[in-house]
Coordinates of C-alpha atoms and ligand atoms in Angstrom, one line a residue:
X103 CA 104.1 119.1 76.9
X104 CA 101.1 117.0 77.9
X105 CA 99.0 115.3 75.2
X106 CA 96.0 117.7 74.9
X107 CA 93.7 114.7 74.5
X108 CA 94.1 114.0 78.2
X109 CA 91.9 117.0 78.8
X110 CA 89.0 115.2 77.2
X111 CA 89.2 112.2 79.5
X112 CA 86.5 112.5 82.1
X113 CA 87.6 111.5 85.6
X114 CA 87.2 107.8 86.3
X115 CA 83.9 106.9 88.1
X116 CA 85.6 105.9 91.4
X117 CA 87.5 109.2 91.6
X118 CA 84.2 111.0 91.0
X119 CA 82.5 109.0 93.7
X120 CA 85.3 109.9 96.1
X121 CA 84.9 113.5 95.2
X122 CA 81.1 113.2 95.8
X123 CA 81.2 111.4 99.1
X124 CA 84.5 112.1 100.9
X125 CA 83.6 115.6 102.0
X126 CA 80.5 114.1 103.8
X127 CA 80.8 112.2 107.0
X128 CA 78.5 109.2 107.2
X129 CA 76.1 109.8 110.0
X130 CA 75.4 106.1 110.3
X131 CA 76.8 104.5 113.3
X132 CA 77.7 101.4 111.4
X133 CA 80.6 99.9 109.5
X134 CA 80.8 101.4 106.0
X135 CA 80.0 99.0 103.2
X136 CA 81.3 99.4 99.6
X137 CA 78.9 98.1 97.0
X138 CA 80.3 100.5 94.5
X139 CA 83.3 98.6 93.1
X140 CA 82.7 95.7 90.7
X141 CA 85.5 93.5 92.0
X142 CA 84.7 90.0 93.5
X143 CA 85.2 89.8 97.2
X144 CA 85.2 86.0 97.4
X145 CA 88.5 84.3 98.4
X146 CA 90.5 83.2 95.3
X147 CA 90.8 79.4 94.7
X148 CA 93.5 77.9 96.9
X149 CA 95.3 76.6 93.8
X150 CA 96.4 80.1 92.9
X151 CA 98.7 80.5 95.9
X152 CA 100.0 77.0 95.7
X153 CA 100.9 77.3 92.0
X154 CA 102.5 80.7 92.5
X155 CA 104.7 79.2 95.2
X156 CA 105.5 76.1 93.2
X157 CA 106.4 78.1 90.1
X158 CA 108.5 80.8 91.9
X159 CA 111.6 80.1 89.8
X160 CA 109.6 81.8 87.0
X161 CA 109.9 85.2 88.7
X162 CA 113.6 85.1 87.6
X163 CA 112.7 85.0 83.9
X164 CA 111.2 87.4 81.4
X165 CA 107.9 85.9 80.3
X166 CA 107.0 85.5 76.6
X167 CA 104.7 88.2 75.2
X168 CA 102.3 85.6 73.7
X169 CA 101.7 83.4 76.7
X170 CA 103.3 80.0 77.4
X171 CA 102.2 77.1 75.2
X172 CA 100.6 75.6 78.4
X173 CA 98.6 78.8 78.9
X174 CA 97.5 79.1 75.2
X175 CA 96.5 75.4 75.3
X176 CA 94.4 75.9 78.4
X177 CA 92.7 79.0 77.0
X178 CA 92.0 77.3 73.6
X179 CA 90.5 74.3 75.5
X180 CA 88.3 76.6 77.6
X181 CA 87.1 78.6 74.6
X182 CA 86.2 75.4 72.7
X183 CA 84.5 73.8 75.7
X184 CA 82.6 76.9 76.9
X185 CA 81.4 78.1 73.5
X186 CA 80.9 74.7 71.9
X187 CA 83.4 75.5 69.1
X188 CA 84.3 72.8 66.5
X189 CA 87.5 70.9 67.2
X190 CA 90.5 72.8 65.9
X191 CA 88.5 76.0 65.3
X192 CA 90.7 77.9 67.8
X193 CA 94.2 77.4 66.6
X194 CA 96.4 78.2 69.6
X195 CA 98.8 81.2 69.4
X196 CA 97.5 82.3 66.0
X197 CA 94.2 83.1 67.6
X198 CA 95.0 83.7 71.3
X199 CA 97.2 86.3 73.0
X200 CA 97.8 86.6 76.8
X201 CA 97.1 89.9 78.4
X202 CA 97.6 91.5 81.8
X203 CA 93.9 91.6 82.4
X204 CA 91.5 92.9 79.7
X205 CA 91.7 96.6 80.5
X206 CA 95.0 97.0 78.7
X207 CA 94.1 95.2 75.5
X208 CA 90.7 96.9 75.4
X209 CA 92.5 100.2 75.4
X210 CA 94.9 98.9 72.8
X211 CA 92.1 98.0 70.4
X212 CA 91.9 101.8 69.6
X213 CA 95.7 102.0 69.1
X214 CA 95.4 99.0 66.8
X215 CA 92.5 100.1 64.6
X216 CA 92.1 103.9 64.6
X217 CA 93.4 105.4 61.3
X218 CA 93.6 109.2 60.5
X219 CA 90.5 108.9 58.4
X220 CA 88.1 106.2 57.1
X221 CA 86.4 106.6 53.8
X222 CA 87.6 110.2 53.8
X223 CA 85.7 110.9 57.1
X224 CA 86.8 111.2 60.7
X225 CA 86.9 107.7 62.4
X226 CA 84.2 106.7 64.9
X227 CA 84.3 104.2 67.8
X228 CA 80.8 102.9 68.8
X229 CA 80.3 102.6 72.5
X230 CA 77.2 101.4 74.4
X231 CA 75.9 104.1 76.8
X232 CA 76.4 103.4 79.8
X233 CA 79.7 101.6 79.5
X234 CA 83.0 100.4 80.9
X235 CA 85.0 103.6 80.8
X236 CA 88.1 102.2 79.1
X237 CA 86.3 102.1 75.8
X238 CA 85.9 105.9 75.7
X239 CA 89.5 106.3 76.9
X240 CA 90.6 104.1 74.0
X241 CA 88.6 106.1 71.4
X242 CA 89.7 109.5 72.7
X243 CA 93.4 108.9 73.3
X244 CA 93.7 107.4 69.8
X245 CA 92.0 110.3 68.0
X246 CA 88.6 108.8 67.2
X247 CA 85.2 110.2 67.9
X248 CA 83.2 108.2 70.5
X249 CA 79.7 107.6 69.2
X250 CA 77.5 106.6 72.2
X251 CA 74.7 104.2 71.5
X252 CA 71.6 104.2 73.8
X253 CA 71.1 101.0 75.8
X254 CA 68.0 101.5 77.8
X255 CA 65.2 99.2 78.7
X256 CA 63.5 99.9 75.4
X257 CA 66.5 98.3 73.5
X258 CA 66.9 95.4 76.0
X259 CA 69.9 97.2 77.5
X260 CA 71.9 96.5 74.3
X261 CA 72.7 98.9 71.4
X262 CA 70.0 98.7 68.7
X263 CA 71.9 97.4 65.7
X264 CA 69.1 98.4 63.3
X265 CA 69.4 102.0 64.3
X266 CA 73.0 102.3 63.0
X267 CA 73.1 104.4 59.8
X268 CA 75.4 103.7 56.9
X269 CA 76.9 107.1 57.4
X270 CA 78.1 106.1 60.9
X271 CA 79.0 102.5 60.0
X272 CA 81.2 103.6 57.1
X273 CA 83.4 105.6 59.4
X274 CA 83.3 103.1 62.3
X275 CA 86.7 101.6 63.1
X276 CA 85.9 99.8 66.4
X277 CA 82.6 98.8 67.9
X278 CA 82.9 97.9 71.6
X279 CA 80.2 95.6 72.6
X280 CA 79.9 94.3 76.2
X281 CA 78.0 91.1 76.8
X282 CA 77.0 90.3 79.5
X283 CA 76.9 94.0 79.9
X284 CA 78.3 96.1 82.7
X285 CA 76.3 97.6 84.3
X286 CA 72.9 96.2 83.3
X287 CA 73.8 92.5 83.0
X288 CA 72.1 92.2 79.5
X289 CA 73.1 89.3 77.3
X290 CA 73.3 89.4 73.5
X291 CA 71.9 86.3 72.0
X292 CA 73.5 84.5 69.0
X293 CA 71.2 86.1 66.4
X294 CA 72.3 89.5 67.7
X295 CA 76.0 88.6 67.8
X296 CA 75.8 87.2 64.2
X297 CA 74.3 90.4 63.0
X298 CA 77.0 92.4 64.7
X299 CA 79.7 90.2 63.1
X300 CA 78.1 90.7 59.7
X301 CA 78.0 94.4 60.2
X302 CA 81.7 94.5 61.2
X303 CA 82.6 92.6 58.0
X304 CA 80.3 94.5 55.7
X305 CA 81.7 97.8 56.9
X306 CA 85.2 96.6 57.7
X307 CA 85.6 97.5 61.4
X308 CA 86.7 95.7 64.5
X309 CA 84.0 94.2 66.6
X310 CA 85.6 94.2 70.0
X311 CA 83.4 92.0 72.3
X312 CA 84.1 92.4 76.0
X313 CA 82.9 89.1 77.4
X314 CA 84.6 89.3 80.8
X315 CA 81.4 88.6 82.7
X316 CA 80.4 85.6 80.6
X317 CA 81.0 83.0 83.4
X318 CA 78.9 84.9 85.9
X319 CA 75.4 83.9 84.8
X320 CA 72.2 82.9 86.5
X321 CA 70.7 80.1 84.4
X322 CA 72.0 79.8 80.8
X323 CA 75.6 80.3 79.8
X324 CA 75.7 83.5 77.6
X325 CA 76.8 82.8 74.0
X326 CA 80.0 84.4 72.7
X327 CA 81.1 86.2 69.5
X328 CA 83.5 83.3 68.5
X329 CA 80.5 81.0 68.6
X330 CA 78.6 83.4 66.3
X331 CA 81.6 83.2 63.9
X332 CA 81.4 79.4 64.0
X333 CA 77.7 79.5 63.2
X334 CA 78.2 81.9 60.4
X335 CA 80.5 79.3 58.9
X336 CA 83.7 81.4 58.3
X337 CA 86.7 82.2 60.5
X338 CA 87.2 85.0 63.0
X339 CA 87.5 87.9 60.5
X340 CA 87.0 91.4 62.1
X341 CA 86.3 89.9 65.6
X342 CA 88.2 90.0 68.8
X343 CA 86.8 88.8 72.2
X344 CA 88.3 89.8 75.5
X345 CA 88.3 87.5 78.5
X346 CA 89.5 87.7 82.1
X347 CA 90.1 85.7 85.2
X348 CA 89.2 88.7 87.4
X349 CA 85.5 87.9 87.6
X350 CA 85.5 84.3 86.6
X351 CA 88.0 83.1 89.2
X352 CA 87.7 86.0 91.7
X353 CA 91.3 87.1 91.1
X354 CA 91.2 90.7 90.0
X355 CA 94.6 91.2 91.5
X356 CA 96.2 88.5 89.4
X357 CA 95.9 90.7 86.3
X358 CA 95.3 87.8 83.9
X359 CA 93.2 87.7 80.8
X360 CA 93.5 87.2 77.1
X361 CA 92.2 88.3 73.7
X362 CA 91.2 85.9 71.0
X363 CA 90.0 86.0 67.4
X364 CA 91.0 87.3 64.0
X365 CA 94.6 86.2 63.4
X366 CA 95.1 89.3 61.2
X367 CA 94.5 91.4 64.2
X368 CA 96.2 89.2 66.8
X369 CA 99.5 89.3 65.0
X370 CA 99.8 93.2 64.9
X371 CA 98.4 93.3 68.4
X372 CA 101.2 91.0 69.6
X373 CA 103.7 93.4 67.8
X374 CA 102.1 96.4 69.5
X375 CA 102.2 94.7 72.9
X376 CA 105.9 94.0 72.4
X377 CA 106.5 97.7 72.5
X378 CA 104.1 98.8 75.1
X379 CA 102.5 96.2 77.4
X380 CA 103.3 94.4 80.6
X381 CA 103.8 90.7 80.0
X382 CA 102.1 88.2 82.2
X383 CA 104.7 86.7 84.6
X384 CA 105.4 83.0 84.2
X385 CA 104.1 81.9 87.7
X386 CA 100.9 83.9 86.9
X387 CA 100.6 82.2 83.6
X388 CA 100.9 78.8 85.2
X389 CA 98.2 79.6 87.8
X390 CA 96.0 81.0 85.0
X391 CA 96.4 77.9 82.9
X392 CA 95.2 75.8 85.8
X393 CA 92.3 78.2 86.4
X394 CA 91.1 78.1 82.8
X395 CA 91.3 74.3 82.9
X396 CA 89.1 74.0 85.9
X397 CA 85.3 74.8 85.8
X398 CA 84.4 73.5 89.3
X399 CA 85.6 76.6 91.2
X400 CA 83.6 78.8 88.8
X401 CA 80.5 76.8 89.5
X402 CA 81.0 77.4 93.2
X403 CA 81.3 81.2 92.7
X404 CA 78.2 81.2 90.5
X405 CA 76.2 79.7 93.3
X406 CA 77.4 82.5 95.7
X407 CA 76.2 85.1 93.2
X408 CA 72.9 83.3 92.8
X409 CA 72.3 83.4 96.5
X410 CA 73.0 87.2 96.5
X411 CA 70.5 87.7 93.8
X412 CA 68.0 85.6 95.7
X413 CA 68.4 88.0 98.6
X414 CA 67.9 90.9 96.3
X415 CA 64.7 89.3 94.9
X416 CA 63.4 89.1 98.5
X417 CA 64.7 92.3 100.0
X418 CA 64.0 94.7 97.1
X419 CA 60.8 93.0 96.2
X420 CA 60.5 94.7 92.8
X421 CA 61.3 98.2 94.0
X422 CA 63.3 100.8 92.0
X423 CA 62.6 98.9 88.7
X424 CA 64.4 95.9 90.1
X425 CA 65.0 93.0 87.7
X426 CA 67.2 90.0 88.2
X427 CA 69.7 90.2 85.4
X428 CA 70.6 87.0 83.4
X429 CA 74.3 87.6 84.0
X430 CA 76.9 89.7 85.8
X431 CA 76.8 90.7 89.5
X432 CA 75.3 94.2 89.4
X433 CA 71.9 95.6 90.2
X434 CA 70.9 98.6 88.0
X435 CA 68.3 100.3 90.0
X436 CA 66.1 103.2 88.9
X437 CA 66.1 105.6 91.9
X438 CA 65.1 108.8 90.2
X439 CA 68.4 110.7 90.8
X440 CA 71.4 108.4 91.2
X441 CA 73.8 111.0 92.5
X442 CA 71.4 112.1 95.2
X443 CA 70.6 108.5 96.2
X444 CA 74.3 107.7 96.4
X445 CA 74.9 110.6 98.7
X446 CA 71.9 109.8 100.9
X447 CA 72.9 106.1 101.1
X448 CA 76.4 107.1 102.2
X449 CA 75.2 109.7 104.7
X450 CA 72.4 107.8 106.3
X451 CA 73.6 104.2 105.9
X452 CA 77.3 104.2 105.4
X453 CA 76.7 102.4 102.0
X454 CA 78.7 103.3 98.9
X455 CA 77.0 102.7 95.6
X456 CA 77.9 104.2 92.2
X457 CA 75.7 106.8 90.5
X458 CA 74.7 105.5 87.1
X459 CA 75.5 108.9 85.4
X460 CA 79.2 108.3 86.2
X461 CA 79.1 105.3 83.8
X462 CA 77.4 107.2 81.0
X463 CA 77.7 110.2 78.8
X464 CA 75.3 113.0 78.1
X465 CA 73.9 112.8 74.6
X466 CA 71.4 115.4 73.3
X467 CA 71.2 116.9 76.8
X468 CA 70.4 113.6 78.5
X469 CA 72.6 111.4 80.6
X470 CA 70.8 108.0 80.4
X471 CA 72.5 106.8 83.6
X472 CA 71.2 109.7 85.7
X473 CA 68.2 107.9 87.2
X474 CA 70.2 104.8 88.2
X475 CA 72.6 103.5 90.8
X476 CA 74.8 100.5 90.2
X477 CA 75.0 98.2 93.2
X478 CA 77.7 95.4 93.1
X479 CA 76.6 92.2 94.8
X480 CA 80.1 90.9 95.3
X481 CA 80.2 90.3 99.0
X482 CA 79.3 87.2 101.0
X483 CA 75.6 86.7 101.6
X484 CA 75.4 88.2 105.1
X485 CA 77.1 91.4 104.0
X486 CA 74.9 91.5 100.9
X487 CA 71.8 91.2 102.9
X488 CA 73.0 93.9 105.3
X489 CA 73.7 96.3 102.5
X490 CA 70.5 95.7 100.7
X491 CA 68.5 96.0 103.9
X492 CA 70.2 99.4 104.6
X493 CA 69.4 100.5 101.0
X494 CA 65.7 99.6 101.3
X495 CA 65.4 101.3 104.7
X496 CA 66.9 104.5 103.4
X497 CA 65.3 104.7 100.0
X498 CA 62.0 103.4 101.2
Ligands
PLP262 C1 83.1 95.4 81.4 C2 84.5 95.3 81.9 N1 85.4 95.0 81.1 C3 86.7 94.8 81.4 C4 87.1 94.9 82.8 C5 88.5 94.8 83.1 O1 88.8 93.7 83.9 P1 90.3 93.2 84.0 O2 91.3 94.2 83.5 O3 90.5 92.9 85.4 O4 90.3 91.9 83.2 C6 86.1 95.2 83.7 C7 86.5 95.4 85.1 O5 85.8 95.9 86.0 C8 84.8 95.4 83.3 O6 83.8 95.7 84.2

């Protein structure tokens, strides 16, 4: 009765972490700290609760699948402002679709674009390795082969576009690119993005760019794929970008995001969502519109993350291959054996971190995430300092 493809889904990293740690009592006589989950812990902006209360009549109505005109307008304004797009380049509902967070629409990218065959061959979905697990779920459940691309230090933590062979590109249907990347915090520059867009057009696949960390940056705002499209001089052909309020506005529970780009993909995606997706409730849409219009609260959160990285600079002092990433809120630390380190940190210090191998797949006998742990710097400064101090004491 069950879809046999479900058997190929590897358990979600947090389930694997529970299986790893929960049988072991922490021997540390301290409050446990979770640095494993990549969800902001800062309080949401006060306007969220205020708007939800003021708009409560909206709970009594079905919301539109596309997003309210106010929401679409706020998103279009933010995209233009944030990515310096020419006036009118983003044309409202033709280019923008509301989503209940980015996870669902990232998954649907596979449903949207995976055919039975491409150029007579089995379809491939390109995925950076390590990666946000929904990409492989999307590939697998929609019948494509997931092709994992190395993203180590030697490739600046991004897939090496020059290494892609025509053989693979000709059967590629979706390329998931994450910039800033989870877990390494790497940022693709405009030249890289333009090259990726050109590849997508030359080989006719969807370039699905997950930009949900794009507002969490240290110094320079990371560029985006729509910006690359503008620089290339055409429209948004073959490109979709995925954005979320979860990280930007510290509201992972609001479940609010959007997808934007190629109108020839947005229209069928809207149709697909009509059959299968949760719509964003009207009060949530109103709060989201206000959040996309406001940059000030994002600036405040960025400062909090900067302070956390400052603490990491001091406390880790270059150990475990530490580098301060240009964006995102994760540390990607080389500790030799990530599973062993996660277990030791839990037992000896009550600290939960995520083994890197749970975020990656073994290719040619090697799991590139194996030496790493991912440490989420999402707490307040005091908690962050406490967690990092425990980490250093235990790992030495
Ligand atoms: C890289 C990446 N993409 C997408 C998401 C999904 O976020 P949301 O569904 O809350 O928008 C996450 C959440 O952790 C993520 O890390």
